[in-house]
Coordinates of C-alpha atoms in Angstrom, one line a residue:
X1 CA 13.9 8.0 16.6
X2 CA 10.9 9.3 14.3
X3 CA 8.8 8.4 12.0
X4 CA 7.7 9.7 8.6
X5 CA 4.9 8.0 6.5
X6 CA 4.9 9.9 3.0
X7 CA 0.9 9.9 1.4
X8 CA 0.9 13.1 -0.9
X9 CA 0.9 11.2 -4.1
X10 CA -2.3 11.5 -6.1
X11 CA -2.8 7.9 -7.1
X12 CA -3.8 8.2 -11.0
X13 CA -3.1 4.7 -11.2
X14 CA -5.5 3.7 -9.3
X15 CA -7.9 5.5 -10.3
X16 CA -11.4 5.3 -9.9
X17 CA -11.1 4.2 -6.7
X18 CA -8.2 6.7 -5.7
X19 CA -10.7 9.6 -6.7
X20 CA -13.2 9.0 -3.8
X21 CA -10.1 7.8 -1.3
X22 CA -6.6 8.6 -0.7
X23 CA -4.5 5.2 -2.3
X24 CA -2.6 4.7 1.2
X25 CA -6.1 4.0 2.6
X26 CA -7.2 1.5 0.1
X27 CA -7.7 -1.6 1.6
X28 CA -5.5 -4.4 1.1
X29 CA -6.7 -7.8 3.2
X30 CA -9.6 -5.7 4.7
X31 CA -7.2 -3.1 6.4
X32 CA -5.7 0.3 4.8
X33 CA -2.1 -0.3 3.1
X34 CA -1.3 3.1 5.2
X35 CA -2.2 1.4 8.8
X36 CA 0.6 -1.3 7.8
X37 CA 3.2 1.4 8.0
X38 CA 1.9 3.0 11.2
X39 CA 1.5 -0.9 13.0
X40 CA 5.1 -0.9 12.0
X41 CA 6.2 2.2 13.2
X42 CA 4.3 1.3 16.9
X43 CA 5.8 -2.5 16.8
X44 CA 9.4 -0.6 16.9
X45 CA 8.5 1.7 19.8
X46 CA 8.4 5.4 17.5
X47 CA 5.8 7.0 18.7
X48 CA 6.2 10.3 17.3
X49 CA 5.2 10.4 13.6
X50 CA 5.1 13.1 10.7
X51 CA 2.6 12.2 8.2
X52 CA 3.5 14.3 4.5
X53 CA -0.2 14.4 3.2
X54 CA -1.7 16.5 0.2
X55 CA -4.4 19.2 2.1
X56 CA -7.1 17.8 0.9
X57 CA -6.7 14.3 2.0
X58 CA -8.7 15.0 4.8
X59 CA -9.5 11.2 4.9
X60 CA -5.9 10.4 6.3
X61 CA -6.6 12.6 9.2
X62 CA -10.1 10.8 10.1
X63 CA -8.6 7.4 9.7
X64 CA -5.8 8.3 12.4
X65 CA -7.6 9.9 14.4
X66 CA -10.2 7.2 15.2
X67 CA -7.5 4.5 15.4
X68 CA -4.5 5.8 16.3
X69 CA -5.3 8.0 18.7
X70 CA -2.0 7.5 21.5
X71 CA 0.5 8.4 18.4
X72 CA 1.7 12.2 18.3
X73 CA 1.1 12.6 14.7
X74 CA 2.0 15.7 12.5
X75 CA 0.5 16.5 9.5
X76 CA 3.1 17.9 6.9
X77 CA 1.6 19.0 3.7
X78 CA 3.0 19.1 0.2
X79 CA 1.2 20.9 -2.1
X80 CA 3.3 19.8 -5.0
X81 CA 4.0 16.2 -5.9
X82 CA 7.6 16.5 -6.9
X83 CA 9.3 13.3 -6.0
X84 CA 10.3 11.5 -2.8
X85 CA 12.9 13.5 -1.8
X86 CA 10.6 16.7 -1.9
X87 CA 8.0 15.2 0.4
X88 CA 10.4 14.0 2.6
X89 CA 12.0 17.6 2.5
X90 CA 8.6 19.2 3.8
X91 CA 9.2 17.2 7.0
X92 CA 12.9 18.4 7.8
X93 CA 11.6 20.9 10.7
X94 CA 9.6 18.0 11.8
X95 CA 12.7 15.7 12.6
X96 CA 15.2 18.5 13.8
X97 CA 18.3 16.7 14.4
X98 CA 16.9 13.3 14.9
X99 CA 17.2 10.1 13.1
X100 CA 13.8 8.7 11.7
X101 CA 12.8 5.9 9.8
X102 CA 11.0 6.9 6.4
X103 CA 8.0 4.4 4.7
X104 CA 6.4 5.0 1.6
X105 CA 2.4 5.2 2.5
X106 CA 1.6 2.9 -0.2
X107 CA 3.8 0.3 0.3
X108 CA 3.5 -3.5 1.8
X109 CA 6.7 -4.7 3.7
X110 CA 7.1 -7.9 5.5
X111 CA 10.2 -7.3 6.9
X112 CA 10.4 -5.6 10.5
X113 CA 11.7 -2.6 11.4
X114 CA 13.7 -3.8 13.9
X115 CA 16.1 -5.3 10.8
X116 CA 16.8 -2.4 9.2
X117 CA 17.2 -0.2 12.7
X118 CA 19.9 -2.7 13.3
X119 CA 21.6 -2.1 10.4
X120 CA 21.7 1.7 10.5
X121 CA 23.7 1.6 13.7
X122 CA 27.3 3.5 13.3
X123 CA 26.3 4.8 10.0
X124 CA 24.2 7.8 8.4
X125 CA 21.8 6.1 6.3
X126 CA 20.2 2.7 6.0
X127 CA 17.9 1.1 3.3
X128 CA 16.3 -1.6 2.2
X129 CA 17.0 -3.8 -0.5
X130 CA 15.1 -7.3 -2.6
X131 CA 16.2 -9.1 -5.1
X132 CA 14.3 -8.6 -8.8
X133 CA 14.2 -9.6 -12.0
X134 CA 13.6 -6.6 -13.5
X135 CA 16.4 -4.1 -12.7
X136 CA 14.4 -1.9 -15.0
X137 CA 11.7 -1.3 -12.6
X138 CA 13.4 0.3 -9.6
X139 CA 16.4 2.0 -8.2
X140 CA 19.4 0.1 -7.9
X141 CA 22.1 -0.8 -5.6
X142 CA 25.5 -1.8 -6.0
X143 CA 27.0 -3.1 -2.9
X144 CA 30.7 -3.6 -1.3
X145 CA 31.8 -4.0 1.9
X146 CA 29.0 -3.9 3.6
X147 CA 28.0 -0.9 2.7
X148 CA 26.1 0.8 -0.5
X149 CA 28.2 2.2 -3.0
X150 CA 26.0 3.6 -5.9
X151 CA 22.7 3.9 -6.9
X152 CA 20.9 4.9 -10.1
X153 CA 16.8 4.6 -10.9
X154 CA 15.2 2.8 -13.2
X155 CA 19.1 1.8 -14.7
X156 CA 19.1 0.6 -18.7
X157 CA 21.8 -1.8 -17.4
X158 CA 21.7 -2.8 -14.0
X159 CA 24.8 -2.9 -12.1
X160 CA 23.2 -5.5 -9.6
X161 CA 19.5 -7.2 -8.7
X162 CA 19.7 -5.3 -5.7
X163 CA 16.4 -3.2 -5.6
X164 CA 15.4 -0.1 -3.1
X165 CA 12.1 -0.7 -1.8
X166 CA 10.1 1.6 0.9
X167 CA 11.7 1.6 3.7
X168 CA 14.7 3.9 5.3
X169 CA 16.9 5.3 8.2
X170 CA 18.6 8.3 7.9
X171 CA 20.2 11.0 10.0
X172 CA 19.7 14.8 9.2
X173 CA 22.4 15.0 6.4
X174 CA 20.0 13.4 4.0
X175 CA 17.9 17.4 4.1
X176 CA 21.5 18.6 2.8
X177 CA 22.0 15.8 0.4
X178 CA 18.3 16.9 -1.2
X179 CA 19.5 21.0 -1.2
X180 CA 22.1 19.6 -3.3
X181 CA 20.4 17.4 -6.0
X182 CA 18.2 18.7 -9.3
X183 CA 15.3 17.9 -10.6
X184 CA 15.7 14.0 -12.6
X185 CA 15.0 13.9 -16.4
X186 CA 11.1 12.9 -15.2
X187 CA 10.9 16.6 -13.1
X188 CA 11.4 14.6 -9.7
X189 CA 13.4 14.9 -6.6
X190 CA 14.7 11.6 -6.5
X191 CA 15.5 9.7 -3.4
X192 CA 18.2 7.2 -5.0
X193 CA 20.2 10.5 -6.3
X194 CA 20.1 12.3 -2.5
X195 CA 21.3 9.1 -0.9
X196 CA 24.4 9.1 -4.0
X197 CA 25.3 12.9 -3.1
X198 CA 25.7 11.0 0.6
X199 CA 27.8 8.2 -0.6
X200 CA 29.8 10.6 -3.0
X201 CA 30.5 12.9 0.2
X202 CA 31.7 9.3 1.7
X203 CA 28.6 9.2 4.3
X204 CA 28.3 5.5 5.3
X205 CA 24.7 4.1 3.7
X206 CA 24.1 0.2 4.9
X207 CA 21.7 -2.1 4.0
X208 CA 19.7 -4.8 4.4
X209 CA 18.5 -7.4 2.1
X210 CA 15.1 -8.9 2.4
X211 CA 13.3 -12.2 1.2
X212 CA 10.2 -11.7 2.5
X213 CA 6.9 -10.2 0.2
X214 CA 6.4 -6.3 -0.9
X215 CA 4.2 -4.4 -3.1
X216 CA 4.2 -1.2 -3.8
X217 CA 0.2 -0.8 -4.5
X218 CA 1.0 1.5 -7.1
X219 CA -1.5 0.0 -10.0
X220 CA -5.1 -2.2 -10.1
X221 CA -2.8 -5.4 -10.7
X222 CA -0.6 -5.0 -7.9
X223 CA -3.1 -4.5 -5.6
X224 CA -4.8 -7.6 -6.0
X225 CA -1.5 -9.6 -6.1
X226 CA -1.0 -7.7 -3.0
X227 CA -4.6 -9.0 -1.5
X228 CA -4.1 -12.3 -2.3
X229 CA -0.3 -12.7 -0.8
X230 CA -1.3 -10.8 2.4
X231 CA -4.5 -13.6 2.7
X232 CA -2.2 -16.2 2.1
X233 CA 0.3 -15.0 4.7
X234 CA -2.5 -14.3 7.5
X235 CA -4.8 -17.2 7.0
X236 CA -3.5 -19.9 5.0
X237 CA -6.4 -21.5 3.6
X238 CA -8.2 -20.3 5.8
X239 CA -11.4 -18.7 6.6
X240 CA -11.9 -15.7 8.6
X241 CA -15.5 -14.5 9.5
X242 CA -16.5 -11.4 11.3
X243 CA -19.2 -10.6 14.1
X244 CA -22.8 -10.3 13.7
X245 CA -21.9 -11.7 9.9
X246 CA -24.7 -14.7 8.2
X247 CA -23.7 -17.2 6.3
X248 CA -26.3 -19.3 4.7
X249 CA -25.7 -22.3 2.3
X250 CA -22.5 -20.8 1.4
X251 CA -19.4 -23.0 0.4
X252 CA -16.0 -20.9 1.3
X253 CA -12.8 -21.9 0.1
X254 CA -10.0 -20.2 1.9
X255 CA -8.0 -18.2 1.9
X256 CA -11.2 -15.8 2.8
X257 CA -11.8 -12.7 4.7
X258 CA -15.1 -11.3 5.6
X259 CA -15.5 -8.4 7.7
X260 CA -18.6 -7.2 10.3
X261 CA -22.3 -7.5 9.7
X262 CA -22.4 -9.2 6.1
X263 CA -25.0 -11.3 4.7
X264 CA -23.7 -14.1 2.4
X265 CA -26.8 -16.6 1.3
X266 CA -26.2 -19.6 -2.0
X267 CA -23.0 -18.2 -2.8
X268 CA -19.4 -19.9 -3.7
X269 CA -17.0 -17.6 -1.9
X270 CA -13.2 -17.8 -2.4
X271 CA -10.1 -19.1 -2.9
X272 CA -8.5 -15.5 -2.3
X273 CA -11.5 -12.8 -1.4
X274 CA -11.3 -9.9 1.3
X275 CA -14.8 -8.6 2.2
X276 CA -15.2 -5.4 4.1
X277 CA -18.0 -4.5 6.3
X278 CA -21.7 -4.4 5.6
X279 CA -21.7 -6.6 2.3
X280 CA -24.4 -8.6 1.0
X281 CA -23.8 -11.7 -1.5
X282 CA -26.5 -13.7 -2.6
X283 CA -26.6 -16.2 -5.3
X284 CA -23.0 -14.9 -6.8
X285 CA -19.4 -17.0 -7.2
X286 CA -17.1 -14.5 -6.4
X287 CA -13.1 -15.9 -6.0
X288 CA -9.8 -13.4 -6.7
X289 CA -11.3 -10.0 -5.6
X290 CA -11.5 -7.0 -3.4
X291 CA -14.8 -6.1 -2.2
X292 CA -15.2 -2.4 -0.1
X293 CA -17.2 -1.5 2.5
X294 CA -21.0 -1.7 1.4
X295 CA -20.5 -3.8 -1.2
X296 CA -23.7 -6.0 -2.6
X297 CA -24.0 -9.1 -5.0
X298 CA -26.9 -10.0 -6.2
X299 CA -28.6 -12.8 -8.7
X300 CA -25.2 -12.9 -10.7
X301 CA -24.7 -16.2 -12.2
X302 CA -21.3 -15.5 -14.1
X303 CA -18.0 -16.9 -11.7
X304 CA -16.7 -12.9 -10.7
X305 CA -12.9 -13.2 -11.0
X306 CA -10.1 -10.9 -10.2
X307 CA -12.5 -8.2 -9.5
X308 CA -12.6 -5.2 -8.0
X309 CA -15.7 -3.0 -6.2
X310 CA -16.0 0.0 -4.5
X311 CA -17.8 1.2 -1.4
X312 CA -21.1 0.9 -1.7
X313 CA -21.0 -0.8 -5.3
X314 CA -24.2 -2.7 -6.4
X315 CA -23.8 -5.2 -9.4
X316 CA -27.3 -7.3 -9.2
X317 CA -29.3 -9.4 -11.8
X318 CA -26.6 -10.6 -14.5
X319 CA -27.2 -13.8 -16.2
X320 CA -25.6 -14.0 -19.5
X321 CA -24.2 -17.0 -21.1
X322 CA -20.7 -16.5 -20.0
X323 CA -18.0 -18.5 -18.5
X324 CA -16.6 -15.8 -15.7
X325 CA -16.9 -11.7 -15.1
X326 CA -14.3 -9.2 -14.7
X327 CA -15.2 -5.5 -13.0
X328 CA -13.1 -2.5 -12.0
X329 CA -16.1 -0.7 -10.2
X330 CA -15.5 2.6 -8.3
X331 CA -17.4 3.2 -5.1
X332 CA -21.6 4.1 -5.3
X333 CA -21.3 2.1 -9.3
X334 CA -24.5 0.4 -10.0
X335 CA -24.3 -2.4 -12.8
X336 CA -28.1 -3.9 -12.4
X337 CA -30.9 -5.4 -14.3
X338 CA -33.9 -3.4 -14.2
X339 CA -36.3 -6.5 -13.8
X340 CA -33.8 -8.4 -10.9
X341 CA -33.8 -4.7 -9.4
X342 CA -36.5 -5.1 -6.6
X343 CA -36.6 -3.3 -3.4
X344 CA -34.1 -6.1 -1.9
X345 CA -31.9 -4.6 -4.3
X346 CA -32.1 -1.0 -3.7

């Protein structure tokens, strides 16, 4: 069995941060959301990986390269972002006549592999399914027997609470299923209509239904409720330090995450942080926030709440009269006061 890890999409939800990195290799709980899929993919013994990238993500390349460097990885390139099913259709010479388990790139899934591999067996397809509140949100399954029986996305009136989240099997006849299909009324290839064509021909989809977490780390919001779930689900409360990292009068409430080489002096850290490599915090209160490689602190009195900063951000000398601070910083911001900005701050 193969693998296929989809990345193409542009991220304009997550901009600014998507403009200076592909989303799949934003980091959610100091590690990039795409490295979650390929840890996956390894756990279950695939080894052989096609990776459907946009060409100038040249970033994706780097990361795998340096980290995953026993995978045989193919890089498959869309040019056009029209939909799942066109991605996954760029990667059809790729899996010949094999079977291969499909992930979404920016996706979070608890649930192993190994569930939904079970489930596939004896059938042509296999996907994965949560139950929601909002039926509106997602594409929806209705279920009998075992197996799935329709599917529509993004439904006005859901049929069930069954939603399809980022993760699949299939055999080959899914490539005939998207020849088949048209364009949806939002100009997409969808997924949810090429697995219908199968279940109309009466190709036997199956299922399984999680309980454990997802995200899909589409927008700013769900990428910090993503952070914060992941902390809580590797560390408890909990406090994780990295090497070669000083901490100096520092009170940490877990859960907390700090990565390699960081200096952290008179500063309130936590509940619910993730600090990449090479940050510097000093006389700050920082608690609900993601914080990218690079990243330095400095002389802020304000609490810094459900914050966001990107590589090499630098928000120093801030002392107003106000309860708590809020910043969606893209990487190399500066937010600084010219008189706190001495050459410690540079």
């Amino acid at each position: 069995m193969k693998g296929v890890i989809l990345c193409a999409g542009k991220g304009t939800r997550m901009q600014p941060f998507s403009s200076s990195l592909p989303k799949t290799l934003l980091p959610v709980a100091n590690q990039p959301i795409l490295n979650d899929c390929i840890m996956k993919m390894k756990k279950a013994g695939i080894t052989e990986i096609g990776i459907v990238m946009n060409p100038g993500q040249k970033e994706i390349i780097n990361y795998i390269s340096s980290f995953h460097k026993e995978l045989k990885i193919q890089y498959i390139y869309q040019t056009e972002q029209l939909g799942i099913a066109h991605a996954l259709s760029q990667a059809e010479s790729f899996i010949s006549n094999d079977s291969f388990i499909l992930m979404l790139g920016d996706n979070i899934i608890l649930e192993p592999l190994e569930t939904l591999i079970q489930a596939f067996k004896g059938n042509k397809g296999a996907i994965l399914l949560t139950e929601v509140k909002n039926g509106n949100d997602f594409g929806i399954a209705e279920i009998k027997n075992h197996q799935v029986i329709s599917l529509e996305e993004k439904p006005k009136h859901p049929r069930s609470n069954l939603a399809v989240i980022g993760m699949y099997i299939f055999d080959g006849s899914i490539f005939d299923a998207i020849r088949h299909i048209s364009p949806s009324k939002r100009g997409e290839y969808e997924i949810t209509d090429a697995i219908q064509w199968m279940i109309n021909q009466n190709y036997s989809i199956s299922y399984s239904i999680t309980k454990e977490p997802f995200s899909d780390v589409g927008t700013i919001e769900r990428w910090l409720a993503a952070n914060e779930w992941m902390l809580s689900k590797m560390l408890g409360d909990k406090v994780q330090v990295g090497s070669n990292t000083v901490l100096e009068n520092c009170t940490l409430e877990g859960p907390v995450l700090i990565g390699n080489n960081c200096t952290l002096k008179n500063a309130k850290i936590g509940p619910y942080i993730s600090i990449q490599d090479d940050s510097t915090l000093i006389n700050c209160m920082v608690e609900h926030s993601i914080l990218l490689k690079s990243t330095k602190i400095m002389n802020v009195s304000p609490l810094l709440s459900n914050s966001i900063l990107g590589i090499n951000t630098k928000l120093i000398g801030i002392n107003e009269e106000i309860r708590n601070l809020q910043f969606i910083l893209g990487s190399f911001s500066q937010i600084k006061n010219s008189s706190d900005f001495n050459e410690e701050g540079k």
